[in-house]
């Protein structure tokens, strides 16, 4: 059996279409979503993220603006800036770009973003809301993993879900979201005794480990749904096992997931590829959270 490969772009596209309609309706009521990004210092990768976020937002009608603070900005000054944005009624969502310069406690600053503007769902209040089953502003990647499973139209209630990884942004929120859907989640981590036994019992297997191709096909239950959250950069090898070089004479790199795609796809019923699976849906979850944040601010 070869699995159906889930097209993350297609899942994201459908959600994007619904968001465009929703934003249109909100604008007719005088409500305009405005996502404010805050970046401290110059960084090539966050610059790319910012450009991508701006494009994604503007395509669906969300205003996107960027505040660039100098690299020598102190933590207190950044906190003051966030507080100012929290009180700015023109700003409906705030995203703090990572990485931040040394000397700034990213978690501390991030948790100071007002809960109703916290589009990344990282404020402890929003995390706490998850426990109560209120999933309005939850971490984007966790929501993306669950949205993909929902998009398949299968019954989630009663399913065994094994999640490999217990981070605050993926593993833990996925387990709570799955519980809320009446699945039976098991969360694995580095202390789990027999990982293959846990993954092999899963009807739905969600990998968020950060270890390239760690989950092999023989760890997957036949017919399982496999959602691979991992993003790992690894060297590319040719058929003789030699590293492939790029035109600068450096090893050519590629992106792979936490699941060994080639073997897992022969066992699973559905599987997400990396790239092109969870990634595009995560981006659209940020947009959805931005719309939800606006609705929270407007008490809708
Ligand atoms: P973390 O490093 O925060 O967490 C990794 C988790 O995996 C930890 O809970 C760790 O256990 C567990 N783990 C590590 N080794 C093993 C092992 N051998 N057996 C079982 N569990 C193990 O990672 P994140 O949750 O932040 O990210 C996970 C992956 O998802 C990464 O590849 C990251 O790049 C990717 N990612 C993708 C996103 C997307 O949009 N697609 C967004 C965010 C992340 P312990 O707690 O015991 O240390």
CSV table of C-alpha atoms and ligand atoms in Angstrom, one decimal:
chain,number,residue,atom,x,y,z
A,1,UNK,CA,0.0,0.0,0.0
A,2,UNK,CA,1.3,3.5,-0.8
A,3,UNK,CA,-0.1,6.4,1.2
A,4,UNK,CA,-2.0,9.3,-0.2
A,5,UNK,CA,0.3,12.3,0.1
A,6,UNK,CA,-1.4,15.2,1.8
A,7,UNK,CA,-1.0,18.5,-0.1
A,8,UNK,CA,-0.5,21.1,2.6
A,9,UNK,CA,-0.8,23.9,0.1
A,10,UNK,CA,-4.3,22.7,-0.9
A,11,UNK,CA,-5.4,22.4,2.8
A,12,UNK,CA,-4.0,25.9,3.4
A,13,UNK,CA,-5.7,27.3,0.2
A,14,UNK,CA,-9.2,26.2,1.4
A,15,UNK,CA,-8.7,27.8,4.8
A,16,UNK,CA,-7.4,31.0,3.1
A,17,UNK,CA,-10.5,31.2,0.9
A,18,UNK,CA,-12.7,31.1,4.0
A,19,UNK,CA,-10.6,33.7,5.7
A,20,UNK,CA,-10.9,36.1,2.7
A,21,UNK,CA,-14.7,35.9,3.0
A,22,UNK,CA,-14.6,36.5,6.7
A,23,UNK,CA,-12.2,39.4,6.5
A,24,UNK,CA,-14.5,40.9,3.8
A,25,UNK,CA,-17.5,40.7,6.2
A,26,UNK,CA,-15.5,42.1,9.1
A,27,UNK,CA,-14.3,45.1,6.9
A,28,UNK,CA,-17.9,45.8,6.0
A,29,UNK,CA,-18.5,46.2,9.7
A,30,UNK,CA,-15.6,48.6,10.0
A,31,UNK,CA,-13.2,46.0,11.5
A,32,UNK,CA,-9.8,45.8,9.9
A,33,UNK,CA,-7.2,43.2,10.9
A,34,UNK,CA,-3.7,44.8,11.4
A,35,UNK,CA,-0.8,42.5,12.2
A,36,UNK,CA,2.2,44.3,13.7
A,37,UNK,CA,5.6,42.5,13.4
A,38,UNK,CA,8.4,43.6,15.7
A,39,UNK,CA,12.0,42.8,14.7
A,40,UNK,CA,15.1,43.6,16.8
A,41,UNK,CA,18.3,43.9,14.7
A,42,UNK,CA,19.0,42.5,11.3
A,43,UNK,CA,18.8,38.8,10.5
A,44,UNK,CA,18.7,37.1,7.1
A,45,UNK,CA,16.3,34.4,8.0
A,46,UNK,CA,13.8,36.6,9.9
A,47,UNK,CA,13.9,39.1,7.0
A,48,UNK,CA,12.7,36.3,4.8
A,49,UNK,CA,10.0,35.4,7.3
A,50,UNK,CA,8.9,39.0,7.4
A,51,UNK,CA,8.7,39.3,3.6
A,52,UNK,CA,6.7,36.0,3.4
A,53,UNK,CA,4.3,37.1,6.3
A,54,UNK,CA,3.7,40.4,4.6
A,55,UNK,CA,2.9,38.8,1.3
A,56,UNK,CA,0.6,36.2,2.9
A,57,UNK,CA,-1.2,38.9,5.0
A,58,UNK,CA,-1.7,41.4,2.2
A,59,UNK,CA,-3.0,38.7,-0.2
A,60,UNK,CA,-6.0,38.0,2.0
A,61,UNK,CA,-6.6,41.6,3.2
A,62,UNK,CA,-4.7,41.8,6.5
A,63,UNK,CA,-2.7,45.0,7.0
A,64,UNK,CA,0.9,44.1,7.9
A,65,UNK,CA,3.4,46.6,9.3
A,66,UNK,CA,6.9,46.1,10.7
A,67,UNK,CA,8.6,47.9,13.6
A,68,UNK,CA,12.4,47.5,13.2
A,69,UNK,CA,14.2,48.2,16.4
A,70,UNK,CA,18.0,48.5,16.5
A,71,UNK,CA,20.2,45.5,17.4
A,72,UNK,CA,21.3,47.2,20.7
A,73,UNK,CA,17.7,47.5,22.0
A,74,UNK,CA,17.6,46.5,25.7
A,75,UNK,CA,15.0,44.2,27.1
A,76,UNK,CA,13.2,46.9,29.0
A,77,UNK,CA,12.9,49.1,25.9
A,78,UNK,CA,11.4,46.1,23.9
A,79,UNK,CA,9.0,45.5,26.8
A,80,UNK,CA,7.9,49.1,26.7
A,81,UNK,CA,7.4,48.9,22.9
A,82,UNK,CA,5.2,45.8,23.3
A,83,UNK,CA,3.2,47.5,26.0
A,84,UNK,CA,2.6,50.5,23.7
A,85,UNK,CA,1.4,48.1,21.0
A,86,UNK,CA,-0.8,46.3,23.4
A,87,UNK,CA,-2.6,49.6,24.1
A,88,UNK,CA,-2.7,50.7,20.4
A,89,UNK,CA,-6.2,50.2,19.2
A,90,UNK,CA,-5.1,50.3,15.6
A,91,UNK,CA,-3.0,47.2,16.1
A,92,UNK,CA,-5.1,44.0,16.4
A,93,UNK,CA,-2.3,41.4,16.4
A,94,UNK,CA,1.4,41.3,17.4
A,95,UNK,CA,4.1,39.0,16.3
A,96,UNK,CA,7.6,39.1,17.8
A,97,UNK,CA,10.2,37.9,15.2
A,98,UNK,CA,12.8,35.5,16.3
A,99,UNK,CA,15.7,35.3,17.0
A,100,UNK,CA,16.2,38.2,19.4
A,101,UNK,CA,19.6,39.5,20.2
A,102,UNK,CA,21.5,38.0,23.2
A,103,UNK,CA,20.5,39.5,26.5
A,104,UNK,CA,16.8,39.6,25.7
A,105,UNK,CA,14.7,36.9,27.3
A,106,UNK,CA,12.4,35.9,24.3
A,107,UNK,CA,9.9,33.9,26.3
A,108,UNK,CA,9.5,36.7,28.9
A,109,UNK,CA,8.9,39.3,26.2
A,110,UNK,CA,6.6,37.1,24.2
A,111,UNK,CA,4.4,36.3,27.1
A,112,UNK,CA,3.8,40.1,27.7
A,113,UNK,CA,1.9,40.3,24.4
A,114,UNK,CA,-1.7,41.0,25.4
A,115,UNK,CA,-3.7,37.7,25.2
A,116,UNK,CA,-6.2,39.2,22.7
A,117,UNK,CA,-3.3,40.2,20.3
A,118,UNK,CA,-1.3,37.0,20.8
A,119,UNK,CA,-1.5,35.6,17.3
A,120,UNK,CA,1.1,32.9,18.0
A,121,UNK,CA,-0.9,31.6,20.9
A,122,UNK,CA,2.0,31.7,23.3
A,123,UNK,CA,0.6,33.8,26.2
A,124,UNK,CA,0.1,31.6,29.3
A,125,UNK,CA,-3.5,32.8,29.3
A,126,UNK,CA,-4.1,31.4,25.8
A,127,UNK,CA,-2.2,28.3,26.7
A,128,UNK,CA,-4.5,27.9,29.8
A,129,UNK,CA,-7.6,28.5,27.6
A,130,UNK,CA,-6.6,25.3,25.7
A,131,UNK,CA,-7.1,23.3,28.9
A,132,UNK,CA,-10.6,24.6,29.0
A,133,UNK,CA,-11.2,23.6,25.4
A,134,UNK,CA,-11.2,27.2,24.1
A,135,UNK,CA,-8.9,26.9,21.1
A,136,UNK,CA,-9.3,30.4,19.6
A,137,UNK,CA,-5.6,31.5,19.8
A,138,UNK,CA,-3.5,28.4,20.1
A,139,UNK,CA,0.1,27.8,18.8
A,140,UNK,CA,0.0,27.8,15.0
A,141,UNK,CA,2.0,24.6,14.3
A,142,UNK,CA,-0.1,22.5,16.7
A,143,UNK,CA,-3.3,23.8,15.1
A,144,UNK,CA,-1.9,23.1,11.7
A,145,UNK,CA,-1.2,19.5,12.5
A,146,UNK,CA,-4.8,19.0,13.8
A,147,UNK,CA,-6.4,21.0,10.9
A,148,UNK,CA,-4.7,18.6,8.4
A,149,UNK,CA,-6.2,15.6,10.2
A,150,UNK,CA,-9.6,17.3,10.2
A,151,UNK,CA,-9.3,18.1,6.5
A,152,UNK,CA,-9.3,14.3,5.8
A,153,UNK,CA,-12.9,14.1,6.9
A,154,UNK,CA,-12.2,10.9,9.1
A,155,UNK,CA,-13.8,10.3,12.5
A,156,UNK,CA,-11.2,11.5,15.1
A,157,UNK,CA,-13.3,10.5,18.1
A,158,UNK,CA,-11.9,7.4,19.7
A,159,UNK,CA,-8.7,7.3,17.6
A,160,UNK,CA,-5.3,6.4,19.2
A,161,UNK,CA,-3.1,9.4,18.6
A,162,UNK,CA,0.6,9.2,19.4
A,163,UNK,CA,2.5,12.4,19.5
A,164,UNK,CA,6.3,12.2,19.5
A,165,UNK,CA,7.6,15.4,21.2
A,166,UNK,CA,6.2,17.4,24.2
A,167,UNK,CA,7.3,21.0,23.4
A,168,UNK,CA,5.0,23.9,24.5
A,169,UNK,CA,4.5,24.9,20.9
A,170,UNK,CA,3.8,21.6,19.3
A,171,UNK,CA,3.5,18.3,21.3
A,172,UNK,CA,1.6,19.5,24.4
A,173,UNK,CA,-1.0,21.7,22.6
A,174,UNK,CA,-1.5,19.0,19.9
A,175,UNK,CA,-2.3,16.5,22.7
A,176,UNK,CA,-4.9,18.9,24.3
A,177,UNK,CA,-6.4,19.7,20.9
A,178,UNK,CA,-6.7,16.0,20.2
A,179,UNK,CA,-8.2,15.3,23.6
A,180,UNK,CA,-10.8,18.0,22.9
A,181,UNK,CA,-11.7,16.1,19.7
A,182,UNK,CA,-12.3,12.9,21.9
A,183,UNK,CA,-9.2,11.1,20.6
A,184,UNK,CA,-6.9,9.2,23.0
A,185,UNK,CA,-3.5,10.9,22.8
A,186,UNK,CA,-0.2,9.5,24.1
A,187,UNK,CA,2.7,12.0,24.3
A,188,UNK,CA,6.2,10.5,23.9
A,189,UNK,CA,9.5,12.2,24.8
A,190,UNK,CA,13.1,11.3,25.4
A,191,UNK,CA,12.2,9.4,28.5
A,192,UNK,CA,9.7,7.2,26.7
A,193,UNK,CA,10.8,3.5,27.3
A,194,UNK,CA,9.6,1.8,24.1
A,195,UNK,CA,8.9,4.4,21.5
A,196,UNK,CA,8.2,1.9,18.6
A,197,UNK,CA,5.5,0.3,20.7
A,198,UNK,CA,3.9,3.7,21.2
A,199,UNK,CA,4.1,4.7,17.6
A,200,UNK,CA,2.9,1.3,16.3
A,201,UNK,CA,-0.4,1.6,18.2
A,202,UNK,CA,-1.2,5.0,16.7
A,203,UNK,CA,-4.1,5.4,14.2
A,204,UNK,CA,-2.8,9.0,13.9
A,205,UNK,CA,1.0,9.5,14.4
A,206,UNK,CA,2.3,13.1,14.8
A,207,UNK,CA,6.0,13.5,14.8
A,208,UNK,CA,7.5,16.7,16.3
A,209,UNK,CA,10.9,15.6,17.5
A,210,UNK,CA,13.4,17.7,15.6
A,211,UNK,CA,15.5,14.6,14.6
A,212,UNK,CA,15.9,13.9,10.9
A,213,UNK,CA,13.9,10.8,9.7
A,214,UNK,CA,13.9,9.2,13.1
A,215,UNK,CA,10.5,7.6,12.7
A,216,UNK,CA,10.9,4.7,10.2
A,217,UNK,CA,8.3,2.8,8.3
A,218,UNK,CA,8.4,-0.2,10.7
A,219,UNK,CA,7.4,2.1,13.5
A,220,UNK,CA,4.1,3.0,11.7
A,221,UNK,CA,0.9,1.1,12.1
A,222,UNK,CA,-0.4,-0.1,8.7
A,223,UNK,CA,-3.1,2.4,7.5
A,224,UNK,CA,-2.1,5.1,10.0
A,225,UNK,CA,-2.3,8.8,9.3
A,226,UNK,CA,1.2,10.3,9.6
A,227,UNK,CA,1.7,14.0,10.2
A,228,UNK,CA,5.3,15.1,10.1
A,229,UNK,CA,5.9,18.4,11.8
A,230,UNK,CA,9.7,18.1,11.7
A,231,UNK,CA,11.9,20.5,9.7
A,232,UNK,CA,15.5,19.3,9.5
A,233,UNK,CA,18.3,20.5,7.2
A,234,UNK,CA,20.6,17.5,6.2
A,235,UNK,CA,23.3,16.9,3.7
A,236,UNK,CA,22.2,15.4,0.4
A,237,UNK,CA,24.0,12.1,-0.7
A,238,UNK,CA,24.2,10.5,-4.1
A,239,UNK,CA,23.4,6.8,-4.8
A,240,UNK,CA,27.0,5.8,-3.9
A,241,UNK,CA,26.6,7.5,-0.5
A,242,UNK,CA,28.9,10.5,-1.3
A,243,UNK,CA,27.8,14.0,-0.3
A,244,UNK,CA,26.5,16.0,-3.3
A,245,UNK,CA,28.3,19.4,-3.6
A,246,UNK,CA,26.8,22.7,-4.7
A,247,UNK,CA,28.5,25.0,-7.2
A,248,UNK,CA,30.4,26.7,-4.3
A,249,UNK,CA,32.0,23.3,-3.4
A,250,UNK,CA,30.0,23.1,-0.2
A,251,UNK,CA,27.7,20.1,0.7
A,252,UNK,CA,24.3,20.5,-0.8
A,253,UNK,CA,21.6,20.6,1.8
A,254,UNK,CA,18.0,19.5,1.7
A,255,UNK,CA,15.0,19.6,4.1
A,256,UNK,CA,13.6,16.5,5.6
A,257,UNK,CA,11.0,15.7,8.3
A,258,UNK,CA,11.2,13.6,11.5
A,259,UNK,CA,9.6,10.7,9.6
A,260,UNK,CA,11.5,8.6,7.0
A,261,UNK,CA,9.1,9.4,4.2
A,262,UNK,CA,10.2,6.7,1.7
A,263,UNK,CA,9.5,3.8,4.2
A,264,UNK,CA,6.6,5.4,6.1
A,265,UNK,CA,4.6,6.1,2.9
A,266,UNK,CA,4.5,2.4,2.1
A,267,UNK,CA,2.7,1.7,5.4
A,268,UNK,CA,0.6,4.7,6.1
A,269,UNK,CA,-2.8,5.6,4.6
A,270,UNK,CA,-2.1,9.3,4.5
A,271,UNK,CA,1.2,11.1,5.0
A,272,UNK,CA,2.4,14.7,4.9
A,273,UNK,CA,5.5,15.5,2.9
A,274,UNK,CA,8.3,17.8,4.1
A,275,UNK,CA,8.4,20.4,2.7
A,276,UNK,CA,4.9,21.1,1.6
A,277,UNK,CA,2.9,19.5,4.4
A,278,UNK,CA,2.5,21.1,7.8
A,279,UNK,CA,4.5,24.2,6.8
A,280,UNK,CA,2.0,25.9,4.5
A,281,UNK,CA,-0.9,25.2,6.9
A,282,UNK,CA,1.1,26.7,9.8
A,283,UNK,CA,1.4,30.0,7.9
A,284,UNK,CA,-2.3,30.1,7.3
A,285,UNK,CA,-3.0,29.4,11.0
A,286,UNK,CA,-1.1,32.6,11.8
A,287,UNK,CA,-3.5,34.4,9.5
A,288,UNK,CA,-6.5,32.7,11.1
A,289,UNK,CA,-5.3,33.7,14.5
A,290,UNK,CA,-4.9,37.3,13.3
A,291,UNK,CA,-8.6,37.2,12.3
A,292,UNK,CA,-9.6,35.5,15.6
A,293,UNK,CA,-7.6,38.2,17.6
A,294,UNK,CA,-9.5,41.0,15.8
A,295,UNK,CA,-12.8,39.3,16.7
A,296,UNK,CA,-11.7,38.9,20.3
A,297,UNK,CA,-10.9,42.6,20.5
A,298,UNK,CA,-14.3,43.4,19.0
A,299,UNK,CA,-16.0,41.0,21.4
A,300,UNK,CA,-17.4,39.0,18.5
B,1,LIG,P1,11.7,20.7,20.7
B,1,LIG,O1,13.2,20.5,20.5
B,1,LIG,O2,11.3,21.8,21.6
B,1,LIG,O3,11.1,19.3,21.2
B,1,LIG,C1,11.5,18.1,20.7
B,1,LIG,C2,10.7,17.0,21.5
B,1,LIG,O4,11.1,15.8,21.0
B,1,LIG,C3,11.1,17.0,23.0
B,1,LIG,O5,9.9,16.9,23.8
B,1,LIG,C4,12.0,15.8,23.2
B,1,LIG,O6,11.8,15.2,24.4
B,1,LIG,C5,11.5,14.9,22.1
B,1,LIG,N1,12.5,14.0,21.7
B,1,LIG,C6,13.8,14.2,21.4
B,1,LIG,N2,14.4,13.1,21.1
B,1,LIG,C7,13.5,12.1,21.3
B,1,LIG,C8,13.6,10.7,21.2
B,1,LIG,N3,14.7,10.0,20.8
B,1,LIG,N4,12.5,9.9,21.4
B,1,LIG,C9,11.3,10.6,21.8
B,1,LIG,N5,11.2,11.9,21.9
B,1,LIG,C10,12.3,12.6,21.7
B,1,LIG,O7,11.2,20.8,19.2
B,1,LIG,P2,9.9,21.6,18.7
B,1,LIG,O8,8.6,21.0,19.2
B,1,LIG,O9,10.0,23.0,18.7
B,1,LIG,O10,10.0,21.2,17.1
B,1,LIG,C11,9.9,19.8,16.7
B,1,LIG,C12,10.2,19.8,15.2
B,1,LIG,O11,9.2,20.5,14.6
B,1,LIG,C13,11.5,20.4,14.8
B,1,LIG,O12,12.0,19.7,13.7
B,1,LIG,C14,11.1,21.8,14.3
B,1,LIG,O13,12.0,22.4,13.4
B,1,LIG,C15,9.7,21.6,13.7
B,1,LIG,N6,8.8,22.7,13.7
B,1,LIG,C16,8.1,22.9,12.6
B,1,LIG,C17,7.2,23.9,12.5
B,1,LIG,C18,6.4,24.0,11.2
B,1,LIG,O14,5.8,25.1,11.0
B,1,LIG,N7,6.3,23.0,10.4
B,1,LIG,C19,7.1,24.9,13.5
B,1,LIG,C20,7.8,24.6,14.8
B,1,LIG,C21,8.7,23.5,14.8
B,1,LIG,P3,12.3,15.9,25.8
B,1,LIG,O15,11.2,16.8,26.1
B,1,LIG,O16,12.3,14.7,26.8
B,1,LIG,O17,13.6,16.5,25.6
